[in-house]
XYZ file of C-alpha atoms in Angstrom:
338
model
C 73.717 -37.951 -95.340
C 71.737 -37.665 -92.183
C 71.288 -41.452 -92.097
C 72.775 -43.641 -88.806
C 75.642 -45.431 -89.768
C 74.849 -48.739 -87.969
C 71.948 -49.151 -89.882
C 73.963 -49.870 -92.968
C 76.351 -52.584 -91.019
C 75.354 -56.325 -91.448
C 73.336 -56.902 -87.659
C 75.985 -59.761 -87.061
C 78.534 -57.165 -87.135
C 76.503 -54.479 -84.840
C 77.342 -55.915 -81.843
C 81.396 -55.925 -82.761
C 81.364 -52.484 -83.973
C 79.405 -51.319 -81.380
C 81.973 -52.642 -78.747
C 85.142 -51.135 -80.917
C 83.442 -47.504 -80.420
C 82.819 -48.096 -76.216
C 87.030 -49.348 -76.429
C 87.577 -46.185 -78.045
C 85.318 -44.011 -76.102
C 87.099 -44.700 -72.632
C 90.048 -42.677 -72.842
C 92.583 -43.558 -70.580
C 92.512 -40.733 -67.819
C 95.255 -38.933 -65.947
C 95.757 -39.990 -61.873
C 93.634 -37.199 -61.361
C 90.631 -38.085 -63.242
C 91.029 -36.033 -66.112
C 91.163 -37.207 -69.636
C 94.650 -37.331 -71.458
C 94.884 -34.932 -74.331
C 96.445 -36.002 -76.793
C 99.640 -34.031 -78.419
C 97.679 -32.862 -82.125
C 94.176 -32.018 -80.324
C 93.162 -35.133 -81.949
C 92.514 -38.413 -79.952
C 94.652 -40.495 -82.519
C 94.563 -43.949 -81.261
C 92.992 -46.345 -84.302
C 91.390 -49.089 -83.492
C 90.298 -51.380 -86.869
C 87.984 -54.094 -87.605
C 86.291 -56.137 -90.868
C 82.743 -55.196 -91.091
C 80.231 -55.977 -93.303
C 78.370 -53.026 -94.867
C 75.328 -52.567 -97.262
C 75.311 -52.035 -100.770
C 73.086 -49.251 -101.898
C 70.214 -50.577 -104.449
C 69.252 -47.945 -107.052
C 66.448 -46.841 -108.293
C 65.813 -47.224 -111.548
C 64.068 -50.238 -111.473
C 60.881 -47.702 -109.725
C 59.845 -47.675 -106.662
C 60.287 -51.256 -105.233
C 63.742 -50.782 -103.841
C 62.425 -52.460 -100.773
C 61.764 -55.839 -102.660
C 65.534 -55.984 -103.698
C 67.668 -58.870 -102.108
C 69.765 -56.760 -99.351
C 73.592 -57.038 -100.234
C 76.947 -56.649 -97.669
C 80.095 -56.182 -98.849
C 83.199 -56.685 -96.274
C 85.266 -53.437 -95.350
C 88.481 -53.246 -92.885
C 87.044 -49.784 -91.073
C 90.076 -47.742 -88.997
C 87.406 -46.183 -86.334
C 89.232 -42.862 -84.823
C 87.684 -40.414 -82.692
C 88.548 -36.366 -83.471
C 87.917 -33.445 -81.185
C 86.451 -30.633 -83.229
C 85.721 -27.223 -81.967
C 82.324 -25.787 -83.563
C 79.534 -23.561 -82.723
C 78.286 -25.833 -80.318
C 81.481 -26.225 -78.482
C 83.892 -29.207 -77.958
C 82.598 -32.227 -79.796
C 83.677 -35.716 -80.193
C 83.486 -37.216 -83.919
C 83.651 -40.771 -84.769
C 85.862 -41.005 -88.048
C 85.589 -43.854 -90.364
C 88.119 -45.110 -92.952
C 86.802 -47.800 -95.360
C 88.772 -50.354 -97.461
C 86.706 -52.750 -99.136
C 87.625 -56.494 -99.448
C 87.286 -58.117 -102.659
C 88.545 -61.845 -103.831
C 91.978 -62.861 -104.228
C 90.798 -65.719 -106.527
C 89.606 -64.477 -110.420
C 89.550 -68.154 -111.974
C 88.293 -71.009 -110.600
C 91.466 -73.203 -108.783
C 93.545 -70.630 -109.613
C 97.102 -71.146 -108.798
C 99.194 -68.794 -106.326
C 102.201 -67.541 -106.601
C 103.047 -64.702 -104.483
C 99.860 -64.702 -101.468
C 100.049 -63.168 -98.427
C 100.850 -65.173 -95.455
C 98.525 -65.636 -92.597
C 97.903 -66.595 -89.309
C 94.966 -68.712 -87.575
C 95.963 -69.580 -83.923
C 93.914 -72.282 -81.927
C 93.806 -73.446 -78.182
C 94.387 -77.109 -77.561
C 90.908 -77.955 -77.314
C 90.366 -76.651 -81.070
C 88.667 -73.423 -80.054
C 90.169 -70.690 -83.143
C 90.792 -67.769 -80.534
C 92.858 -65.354 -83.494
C 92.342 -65.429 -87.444
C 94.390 -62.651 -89.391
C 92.544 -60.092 -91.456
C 95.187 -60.732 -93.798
C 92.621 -64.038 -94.546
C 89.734 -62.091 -95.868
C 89.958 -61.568 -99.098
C 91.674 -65.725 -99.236
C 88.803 -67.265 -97.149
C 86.205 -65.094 -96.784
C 84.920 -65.516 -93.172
C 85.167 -62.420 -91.339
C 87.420 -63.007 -87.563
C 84.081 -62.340 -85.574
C 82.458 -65.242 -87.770
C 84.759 -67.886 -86.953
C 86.214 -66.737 -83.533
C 85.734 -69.421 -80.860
C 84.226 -72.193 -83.476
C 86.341 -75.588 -83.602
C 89.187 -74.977 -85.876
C 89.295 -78.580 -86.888
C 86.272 -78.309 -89.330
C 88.372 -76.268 -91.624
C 90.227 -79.075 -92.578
C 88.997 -81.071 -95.333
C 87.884 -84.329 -93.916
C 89.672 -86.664 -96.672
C 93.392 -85.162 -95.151
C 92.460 -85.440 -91.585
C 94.491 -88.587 -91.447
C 97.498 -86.302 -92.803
C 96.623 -83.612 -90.289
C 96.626 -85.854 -87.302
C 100.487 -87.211 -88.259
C 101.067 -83.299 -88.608
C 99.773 -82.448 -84.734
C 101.897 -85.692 -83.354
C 104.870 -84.151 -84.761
C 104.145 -80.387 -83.347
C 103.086 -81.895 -79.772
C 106.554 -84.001 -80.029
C 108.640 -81.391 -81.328
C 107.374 -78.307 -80.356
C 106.208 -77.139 -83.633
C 106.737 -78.399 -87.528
C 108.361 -76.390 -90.484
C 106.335 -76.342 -93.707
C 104.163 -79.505 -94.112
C 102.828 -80.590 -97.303
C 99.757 -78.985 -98.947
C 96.009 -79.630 -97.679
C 92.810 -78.183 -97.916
C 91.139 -76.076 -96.065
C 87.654 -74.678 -96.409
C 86.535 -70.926 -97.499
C 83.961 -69.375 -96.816
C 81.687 -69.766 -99.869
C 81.761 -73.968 -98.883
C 85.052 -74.711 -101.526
C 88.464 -75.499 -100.062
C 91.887 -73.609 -100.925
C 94.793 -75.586 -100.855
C 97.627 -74.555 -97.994
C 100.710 -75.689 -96.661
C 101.791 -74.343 -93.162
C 103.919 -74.017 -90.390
C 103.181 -74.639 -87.331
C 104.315 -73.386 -84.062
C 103.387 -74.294 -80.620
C 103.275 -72.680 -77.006
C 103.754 -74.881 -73.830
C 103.025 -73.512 -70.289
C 106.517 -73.638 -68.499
C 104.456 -74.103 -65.454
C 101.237 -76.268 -66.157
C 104.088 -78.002 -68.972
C 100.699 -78.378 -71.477
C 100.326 -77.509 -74.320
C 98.093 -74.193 -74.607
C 97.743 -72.972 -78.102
C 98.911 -73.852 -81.521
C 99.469 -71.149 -83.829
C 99.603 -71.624 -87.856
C 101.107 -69.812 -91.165
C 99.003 -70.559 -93.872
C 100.748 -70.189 -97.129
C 97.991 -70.593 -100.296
C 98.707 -72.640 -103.062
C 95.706 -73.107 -104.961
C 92.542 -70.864 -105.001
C 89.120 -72.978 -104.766
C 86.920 -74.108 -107.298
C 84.595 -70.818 -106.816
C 87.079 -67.478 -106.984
C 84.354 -65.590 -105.458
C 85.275 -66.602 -101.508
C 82.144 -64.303 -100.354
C 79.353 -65.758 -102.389
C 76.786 -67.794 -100.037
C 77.405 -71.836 -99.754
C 75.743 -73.129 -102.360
C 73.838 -76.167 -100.482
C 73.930 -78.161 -103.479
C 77.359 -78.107 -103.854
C 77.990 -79.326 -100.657
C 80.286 -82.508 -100.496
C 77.663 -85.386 -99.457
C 78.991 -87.420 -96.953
C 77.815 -90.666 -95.512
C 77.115 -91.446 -91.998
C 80.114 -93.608 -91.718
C 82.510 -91.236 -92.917
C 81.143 -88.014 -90.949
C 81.750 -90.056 -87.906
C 85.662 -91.846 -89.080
C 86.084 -87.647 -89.132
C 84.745 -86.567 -85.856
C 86.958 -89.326 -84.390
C 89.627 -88.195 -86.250
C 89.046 -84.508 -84.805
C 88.719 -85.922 -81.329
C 92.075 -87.676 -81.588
C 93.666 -84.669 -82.704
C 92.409 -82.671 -79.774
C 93.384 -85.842 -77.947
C 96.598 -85.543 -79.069
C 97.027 -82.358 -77.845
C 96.219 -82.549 -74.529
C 97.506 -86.146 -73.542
C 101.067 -86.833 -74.963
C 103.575 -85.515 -73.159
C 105.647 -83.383 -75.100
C 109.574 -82.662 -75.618
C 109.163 -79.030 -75.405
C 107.475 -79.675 -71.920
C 110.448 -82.094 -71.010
C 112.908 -78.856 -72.497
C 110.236 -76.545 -70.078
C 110.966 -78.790 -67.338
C 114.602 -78.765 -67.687
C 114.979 -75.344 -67.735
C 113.448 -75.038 -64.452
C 115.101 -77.790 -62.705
C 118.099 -75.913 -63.764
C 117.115 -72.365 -62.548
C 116.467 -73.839 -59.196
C 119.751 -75.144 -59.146
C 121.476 -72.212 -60.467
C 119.729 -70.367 -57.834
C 120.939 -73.296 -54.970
C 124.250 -72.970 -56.072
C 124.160 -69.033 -56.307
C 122.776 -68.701 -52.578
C 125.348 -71.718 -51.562
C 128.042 -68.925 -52.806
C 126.344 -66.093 -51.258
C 126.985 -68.227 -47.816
C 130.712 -69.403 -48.781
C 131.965 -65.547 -49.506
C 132.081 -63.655 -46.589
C 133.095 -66.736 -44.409
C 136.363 -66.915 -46.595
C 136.611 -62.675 -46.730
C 135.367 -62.283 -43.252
C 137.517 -58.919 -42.603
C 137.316 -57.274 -46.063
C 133.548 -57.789 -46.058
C 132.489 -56.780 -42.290
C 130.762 -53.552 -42.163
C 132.995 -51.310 -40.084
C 129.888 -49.933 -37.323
C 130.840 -49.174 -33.526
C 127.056 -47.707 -32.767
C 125.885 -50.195 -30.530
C 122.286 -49.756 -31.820
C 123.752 -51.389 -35.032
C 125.700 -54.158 -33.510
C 123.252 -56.987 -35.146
C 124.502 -56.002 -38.684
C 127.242 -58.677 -39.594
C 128.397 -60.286 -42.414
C 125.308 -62.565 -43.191
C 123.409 -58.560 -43.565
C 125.907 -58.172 -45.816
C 125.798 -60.580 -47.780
C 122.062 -61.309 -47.980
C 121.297 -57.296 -48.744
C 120.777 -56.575 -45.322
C 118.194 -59.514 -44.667
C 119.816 -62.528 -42.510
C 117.728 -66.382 -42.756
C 119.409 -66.998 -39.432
C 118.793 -64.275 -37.160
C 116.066 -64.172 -34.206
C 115.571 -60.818 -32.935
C 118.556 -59.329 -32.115
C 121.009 -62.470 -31.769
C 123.601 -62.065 -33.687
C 124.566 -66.057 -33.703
C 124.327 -66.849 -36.958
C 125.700 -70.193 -38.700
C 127.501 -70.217 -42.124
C 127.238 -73.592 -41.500
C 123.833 -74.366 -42.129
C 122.679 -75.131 -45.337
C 119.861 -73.297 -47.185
C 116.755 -75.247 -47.451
């Protein structure tokens, strides 16, 4: 009690909670420039993040509590702000709801039955832009940890091969449903087994392919339940030269993949258009045809001669004519729209 309470979050995570408390601090304000209140009193927008906070160390090992290792321990915080009326007047609190994470996994490659679903989604150059907190407790990396890193060195190197028949298919098609299983690396350095599906987006108007979003299902826990534990460097998988670069150039012809074949759903983008324009041809080509064929139902019955340049392509074009100049009311059904 009494203490800050950014000096027990992890410093990586400073910066991140830091910027959730300025989001939450600018309340949107009215037109004229005061603050919306909200309906309870209470500001009750929640805003939530995965945060990394200290463990306390005790003291009954005397008085070198200093010389203990520091320990974190990941928490999803919901950050709300309250109004509360005191003594000293109106004053904003910052309320903090803690739910710590802990392991999904209890036995080394333990197999799963009934995991939660969840989502990484990646931009075409490999870039992870979105990772679920849903992953936590299943992979351990916290979203601000692996946000904009290359998505592609999650993948086990031995099923790149696999993975790059997997990314011809969802540039071809659009997306893939649920492939077979592959692994993909936790936090603590082992690798979980998945299988996914895979879903694409293409730019109707660029027709590329912008992001690729997948739905990790886990199969098979890794060979260390405990997903938060630090790498062990001497469990690392040693690879040769050789084969660290047959997987880089398998990563670069993934990313490859992605932005150079031309894909259906761009072809299906492109069709679509092509066929809105013409829709729209044929629509205006109507528009024309109409009041030429119901020339007396249609004509706007006006003797002010103020209003005599109203006719029937006014009405039929909401008032706007393409063929008028000025006042002339010459107009030509006639002439095609460009």
């Amino acid at each position: 009690i009494g203490r800050s309470f950014i000096d027990f979050v992890h410093p990586r995570d400073r910066v991140t909670f830091a910027s959730q408390i300025t989001n939450g601090l600018a309340v949107p304000k009215n037109a004229n420039g005061t603050q919306k209140k909200a309906t309870n009193g209470n500001d009750t927008s929640v805003s939530s993040m995965v945060c990394r906070i200290r463990r306390y160390r005790g003291l009954s090992t005397g008085f070198g509590v200093k010389e203990l290792v520091l320990t974190f321990m990941p928490f999803l915080l919901k950050l709300s702000f309250k109004n509360i009326n005191d003594e000293e007047g109106n004053v904003i609190y910052l309320v903090i709801q803690a739910s710590p994470f802990f392991s999904a996994f209890k036995t080394p490659n333990e197999p799963v039955m009934k995991a939660s679903p969840f989502v990484i989604r990646h931009s075409a150059n490999g870039n992870l832009e979105y990772i679920d907190p849903e992953s936590v407790p299943y992979l351990g990396y916290l979203p601000q940890d692996v946000t904009d890193t290359d998505a592609l060195l999650l993948y086990h190197h031995e099923d790149l091969p696999y993975l790059r028949q997997v990314y011809k298919t969802i540039v071809k098609e659009g997306g893939m449903p649920r492939c077979k299983s592959y692994r993909m690396m936790a936090q603590n350095g082992d690798y979980i087994k998945v299988e996914t599906e895979w879903l694409s987006f293409i730019n109707p108007w660029s027709r590329k392919l912008e992001f690729i979003i997948g739905k990790h299902y886990i199969i098979e826990g890794p060979s260390n339940p405990d997903v938060f534990q630090t790498p062990d460097p001497d469990k690392e998988i040693k690879q040769s030269e050789e084969e660290k670069n047959i997987a880089q150039n398998l990563r670069e012809h993934i990313v490859r993949i992605m932005n150079l074949v031309l894909t259906k759903p761009a072809e299906v983008a492109k069709q679509q258009m092509t066929k809105r324009c013409q829709d729209l041809a044929s629509f205006m080509e109507s528009l024309m045809e109409e009041p030429a064929k119901n020339d007396d139902e249609l004509r706007l019955d006006i003797h002010d001669a103020d209003h005599s340049y109203y006719e029937r392509d006014s009405v039929m074009l909401g008032g706007i004519s393409p063929h008028h100049e000025y006042n002339d009311s010459k107009s030509s059904t006639e002439t095609p729209l460009s």
